[in-house]
mmCIF file of C-alpha atoms in Angstrom:
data_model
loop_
_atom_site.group_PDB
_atom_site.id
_atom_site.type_symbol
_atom_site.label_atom_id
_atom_site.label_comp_id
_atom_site.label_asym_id
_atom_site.label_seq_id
_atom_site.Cartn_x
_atom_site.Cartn_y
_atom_site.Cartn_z
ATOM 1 C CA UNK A 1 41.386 38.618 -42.256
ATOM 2 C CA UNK A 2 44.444 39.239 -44.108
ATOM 3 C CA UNK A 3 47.116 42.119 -44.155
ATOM 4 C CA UNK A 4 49.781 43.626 -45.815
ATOM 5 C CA UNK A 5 52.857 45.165 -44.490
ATOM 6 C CA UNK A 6 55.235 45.997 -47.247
ATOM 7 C CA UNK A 7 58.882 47.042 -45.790
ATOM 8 C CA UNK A 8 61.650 47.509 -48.531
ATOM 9 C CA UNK A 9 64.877 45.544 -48.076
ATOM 10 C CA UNK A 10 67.223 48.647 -48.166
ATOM 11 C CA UNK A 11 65.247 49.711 -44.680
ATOM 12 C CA UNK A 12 67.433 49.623 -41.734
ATOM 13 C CA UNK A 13 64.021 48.794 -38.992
ATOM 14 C CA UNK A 14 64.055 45.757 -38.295
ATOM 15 C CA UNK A 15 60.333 43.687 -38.594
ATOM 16 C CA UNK A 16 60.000 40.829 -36.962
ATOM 17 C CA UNK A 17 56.155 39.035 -38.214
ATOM 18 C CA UNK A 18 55.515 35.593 -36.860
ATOM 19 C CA UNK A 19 53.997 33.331 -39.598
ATOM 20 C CA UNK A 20 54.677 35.468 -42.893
ATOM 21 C CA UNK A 21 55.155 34.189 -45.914
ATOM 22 C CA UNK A 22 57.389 37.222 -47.864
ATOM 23 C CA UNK A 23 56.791 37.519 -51.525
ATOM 24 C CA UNK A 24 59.292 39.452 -53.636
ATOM 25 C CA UNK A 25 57.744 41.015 -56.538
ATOM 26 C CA UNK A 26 60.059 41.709 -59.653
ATOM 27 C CA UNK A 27 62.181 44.524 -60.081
ATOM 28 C CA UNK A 28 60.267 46.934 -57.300
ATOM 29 C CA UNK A 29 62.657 45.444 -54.598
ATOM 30 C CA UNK A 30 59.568 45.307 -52.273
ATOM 31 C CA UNK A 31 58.791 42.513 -49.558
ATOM 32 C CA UNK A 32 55.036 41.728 -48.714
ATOM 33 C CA UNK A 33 54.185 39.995 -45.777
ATOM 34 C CA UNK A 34 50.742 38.242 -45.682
ATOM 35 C CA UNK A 35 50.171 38.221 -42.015
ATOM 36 C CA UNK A 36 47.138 35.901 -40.795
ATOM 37 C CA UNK A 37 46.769 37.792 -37.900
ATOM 38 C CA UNK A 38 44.905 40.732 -37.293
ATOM 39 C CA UNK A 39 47.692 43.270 -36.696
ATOM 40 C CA UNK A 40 51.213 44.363 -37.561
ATOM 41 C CA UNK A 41 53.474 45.910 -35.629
ATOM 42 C CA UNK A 42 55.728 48.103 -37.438
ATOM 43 C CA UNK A 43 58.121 51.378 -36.132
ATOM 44 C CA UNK A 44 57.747 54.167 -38.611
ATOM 45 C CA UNK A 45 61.013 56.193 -37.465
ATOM 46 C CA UNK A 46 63.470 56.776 -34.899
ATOM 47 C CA UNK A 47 65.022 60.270 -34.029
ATOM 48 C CA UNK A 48 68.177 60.540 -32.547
ATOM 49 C CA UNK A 49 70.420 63.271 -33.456
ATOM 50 C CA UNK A 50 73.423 62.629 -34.596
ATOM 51 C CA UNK A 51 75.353 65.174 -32.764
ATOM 52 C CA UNK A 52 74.752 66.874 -29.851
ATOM 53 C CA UNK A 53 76.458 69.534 -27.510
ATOM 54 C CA UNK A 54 77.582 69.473 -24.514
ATOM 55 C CA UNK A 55 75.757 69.609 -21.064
ATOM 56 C CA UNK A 56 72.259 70.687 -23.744
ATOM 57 C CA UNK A 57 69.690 68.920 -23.766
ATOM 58 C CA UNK A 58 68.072 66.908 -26.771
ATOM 59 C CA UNK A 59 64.797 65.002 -27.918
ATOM 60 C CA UNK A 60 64.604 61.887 -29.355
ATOM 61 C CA UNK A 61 61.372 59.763 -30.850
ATOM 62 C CA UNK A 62 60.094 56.845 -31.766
ATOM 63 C CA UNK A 63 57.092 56.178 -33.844
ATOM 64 C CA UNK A 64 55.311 53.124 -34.454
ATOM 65 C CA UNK A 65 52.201 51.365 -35.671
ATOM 66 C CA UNK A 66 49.921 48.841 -33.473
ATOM 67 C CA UNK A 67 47.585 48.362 -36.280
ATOM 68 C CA UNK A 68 45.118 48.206 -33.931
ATOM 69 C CA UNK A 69 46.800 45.702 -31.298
ATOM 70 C CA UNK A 70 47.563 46.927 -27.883
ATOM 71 C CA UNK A 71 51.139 48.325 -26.230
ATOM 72 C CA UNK A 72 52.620 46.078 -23.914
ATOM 73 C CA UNK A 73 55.801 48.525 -23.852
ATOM 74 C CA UNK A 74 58.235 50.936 -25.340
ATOM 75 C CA UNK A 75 61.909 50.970 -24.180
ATOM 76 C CA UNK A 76 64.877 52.935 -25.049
ATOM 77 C CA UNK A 77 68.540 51.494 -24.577
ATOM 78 C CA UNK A 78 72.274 52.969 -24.772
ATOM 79 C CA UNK A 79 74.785 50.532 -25.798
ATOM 80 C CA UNK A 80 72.618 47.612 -24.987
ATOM 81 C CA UNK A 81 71.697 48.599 -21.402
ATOM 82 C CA UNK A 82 67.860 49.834 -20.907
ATOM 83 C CA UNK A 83 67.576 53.493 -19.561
ATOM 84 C CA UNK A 84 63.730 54.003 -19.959
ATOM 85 C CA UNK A 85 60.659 52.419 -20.275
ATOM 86 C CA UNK A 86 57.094 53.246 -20.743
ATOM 87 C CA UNK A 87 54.562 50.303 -20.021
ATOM 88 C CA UNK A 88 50.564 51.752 -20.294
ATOM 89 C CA UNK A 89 49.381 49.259 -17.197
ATOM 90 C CA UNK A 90 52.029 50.612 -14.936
ATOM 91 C CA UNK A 91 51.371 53.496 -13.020
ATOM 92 C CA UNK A 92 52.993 55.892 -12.948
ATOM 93 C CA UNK A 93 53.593 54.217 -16.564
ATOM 94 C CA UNK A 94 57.271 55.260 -17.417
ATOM 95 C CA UNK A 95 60.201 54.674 -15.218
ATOM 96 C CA UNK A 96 64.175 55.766 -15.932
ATOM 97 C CA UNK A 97 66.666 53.271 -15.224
ATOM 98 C CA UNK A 98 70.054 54.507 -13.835
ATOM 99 C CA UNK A 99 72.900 54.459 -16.173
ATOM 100 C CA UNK A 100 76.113 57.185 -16.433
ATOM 101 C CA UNK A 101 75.601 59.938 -19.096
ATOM 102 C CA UNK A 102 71.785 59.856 -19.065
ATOM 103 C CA UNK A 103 69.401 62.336 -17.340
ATOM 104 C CA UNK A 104 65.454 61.766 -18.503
ATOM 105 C CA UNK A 105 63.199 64.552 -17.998
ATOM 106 C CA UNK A 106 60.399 62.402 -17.017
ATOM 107 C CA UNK A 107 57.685 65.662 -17.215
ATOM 108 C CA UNK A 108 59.032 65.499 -21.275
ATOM 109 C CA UNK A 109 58.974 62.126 -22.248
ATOM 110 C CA UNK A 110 56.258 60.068 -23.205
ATOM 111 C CA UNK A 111 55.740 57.072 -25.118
ATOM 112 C CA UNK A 112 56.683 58.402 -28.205
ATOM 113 C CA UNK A 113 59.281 61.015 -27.165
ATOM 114 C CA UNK A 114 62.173 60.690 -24.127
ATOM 115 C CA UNK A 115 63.918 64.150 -23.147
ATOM 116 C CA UNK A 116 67.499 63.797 -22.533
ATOM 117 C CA UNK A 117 69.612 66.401 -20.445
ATOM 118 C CA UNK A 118 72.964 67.533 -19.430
ATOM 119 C CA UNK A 119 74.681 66.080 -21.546
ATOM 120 C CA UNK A 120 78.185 64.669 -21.554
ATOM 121 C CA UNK A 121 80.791 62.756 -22.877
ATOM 122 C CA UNK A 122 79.195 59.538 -21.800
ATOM 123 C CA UNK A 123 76.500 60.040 -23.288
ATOM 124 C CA UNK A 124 77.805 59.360 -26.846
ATOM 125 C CA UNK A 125 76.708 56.310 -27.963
ATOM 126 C CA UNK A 126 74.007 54.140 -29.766
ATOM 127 C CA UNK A 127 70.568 54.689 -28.820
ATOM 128 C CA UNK A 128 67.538 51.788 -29.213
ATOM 129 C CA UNK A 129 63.985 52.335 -29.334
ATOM 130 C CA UNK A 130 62.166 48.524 -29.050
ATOM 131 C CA UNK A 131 58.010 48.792 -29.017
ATOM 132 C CA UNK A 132 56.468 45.472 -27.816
ATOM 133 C CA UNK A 133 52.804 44.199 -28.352
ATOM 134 C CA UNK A 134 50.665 42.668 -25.391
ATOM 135 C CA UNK A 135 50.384 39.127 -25.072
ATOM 136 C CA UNK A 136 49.915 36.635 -26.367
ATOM 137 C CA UNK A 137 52.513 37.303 -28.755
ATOM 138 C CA UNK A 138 54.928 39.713 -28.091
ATOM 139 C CA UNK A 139 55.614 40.872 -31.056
ATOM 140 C CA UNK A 140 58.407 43.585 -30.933
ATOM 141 C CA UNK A 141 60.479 45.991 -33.649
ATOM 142 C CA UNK A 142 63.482 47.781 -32.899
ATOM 143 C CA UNK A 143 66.038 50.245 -34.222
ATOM 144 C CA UNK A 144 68.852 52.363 -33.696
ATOM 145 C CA UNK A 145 70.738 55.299 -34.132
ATOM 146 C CA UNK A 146 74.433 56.971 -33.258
ATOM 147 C CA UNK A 147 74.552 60.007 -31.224
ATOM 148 C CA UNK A 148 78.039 61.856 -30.312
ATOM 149 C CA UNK A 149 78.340 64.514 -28.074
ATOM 150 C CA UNK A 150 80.936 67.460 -28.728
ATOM 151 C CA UNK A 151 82.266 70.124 -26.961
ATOM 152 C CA UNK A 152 84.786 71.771 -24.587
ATOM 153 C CA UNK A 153 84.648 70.681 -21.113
ATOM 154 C CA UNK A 154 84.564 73.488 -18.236
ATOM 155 C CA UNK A 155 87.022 72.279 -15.897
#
């Protein structure tokens, strides 16, 4: 069985389909991938404000499509370096990773939504969500947004 995952090329997500063949159909500006498989991964939209204030608190999301497949794992980075991670066969199955600038609220965040608080300076920066499929395959999307925090410091 067969299926279609149309993306269009201005899109900032990032898909990434093993075996595709990608068809570009006149002047719609549309890709279709033909996907052999029985699934396709794709991340519907990322939340991350773009500004934030000081020492609050703020929620970002990430939502996604398994088509069906199963969740090997959703993680969130800052600048590159992973902060959180929810993997379904874990238990408990999320875990926060230490890193300066970020406080999870564990009791908030699931696999679709992470609670940040206290907020500071250092926790400007670029946020990742990456959602990962079970094996065989791994298939993983990812994207990314800019948050900056603003304020006056109380010292």
């Amino acid at each position: 069985m067969s299926r279609l995952c149309p993306w269009s090329l201005n899109d900032t997500s990032m898909y990434l389909v093993p075996q595709c063949h990608v068809y570009v159909p006149g002047p719609s500006m549309t890709r279709l991938c033909l996907v052999t498989a029985s699934s396709c991964l794709q991340l519907l939209d990322i939340r991350v404000p773009q500004f934030a204030e000081l020492y609050d608190s703020v929620t970002l999301s990430c939502e996604f499509d398994l088509a069906g497949g199963k969740l090997y794992s959703v993680k969130w980075y800052k600048d590159d370096f992973e902060f959180f991670r929810y993997i379904p066969d874990n238990n408990p199955p999320w875990s926060a990773l230490p890193l300066p600038g970020i406080h999870v609220e564990l009791s908030l965040s699931n696999m679709t939504t992470l609670r940040l608080t206290k907020l500071s300076f250092a926790s400007t920066g670029s946020y990742r969500c990456e959602v990962s499929m079970e094996a065989p395959k791994f298939d993983t999307v990812m994207d990314s947004r800019n948050m900056t925090v603003r304020g006056e410091s109380h010292t």
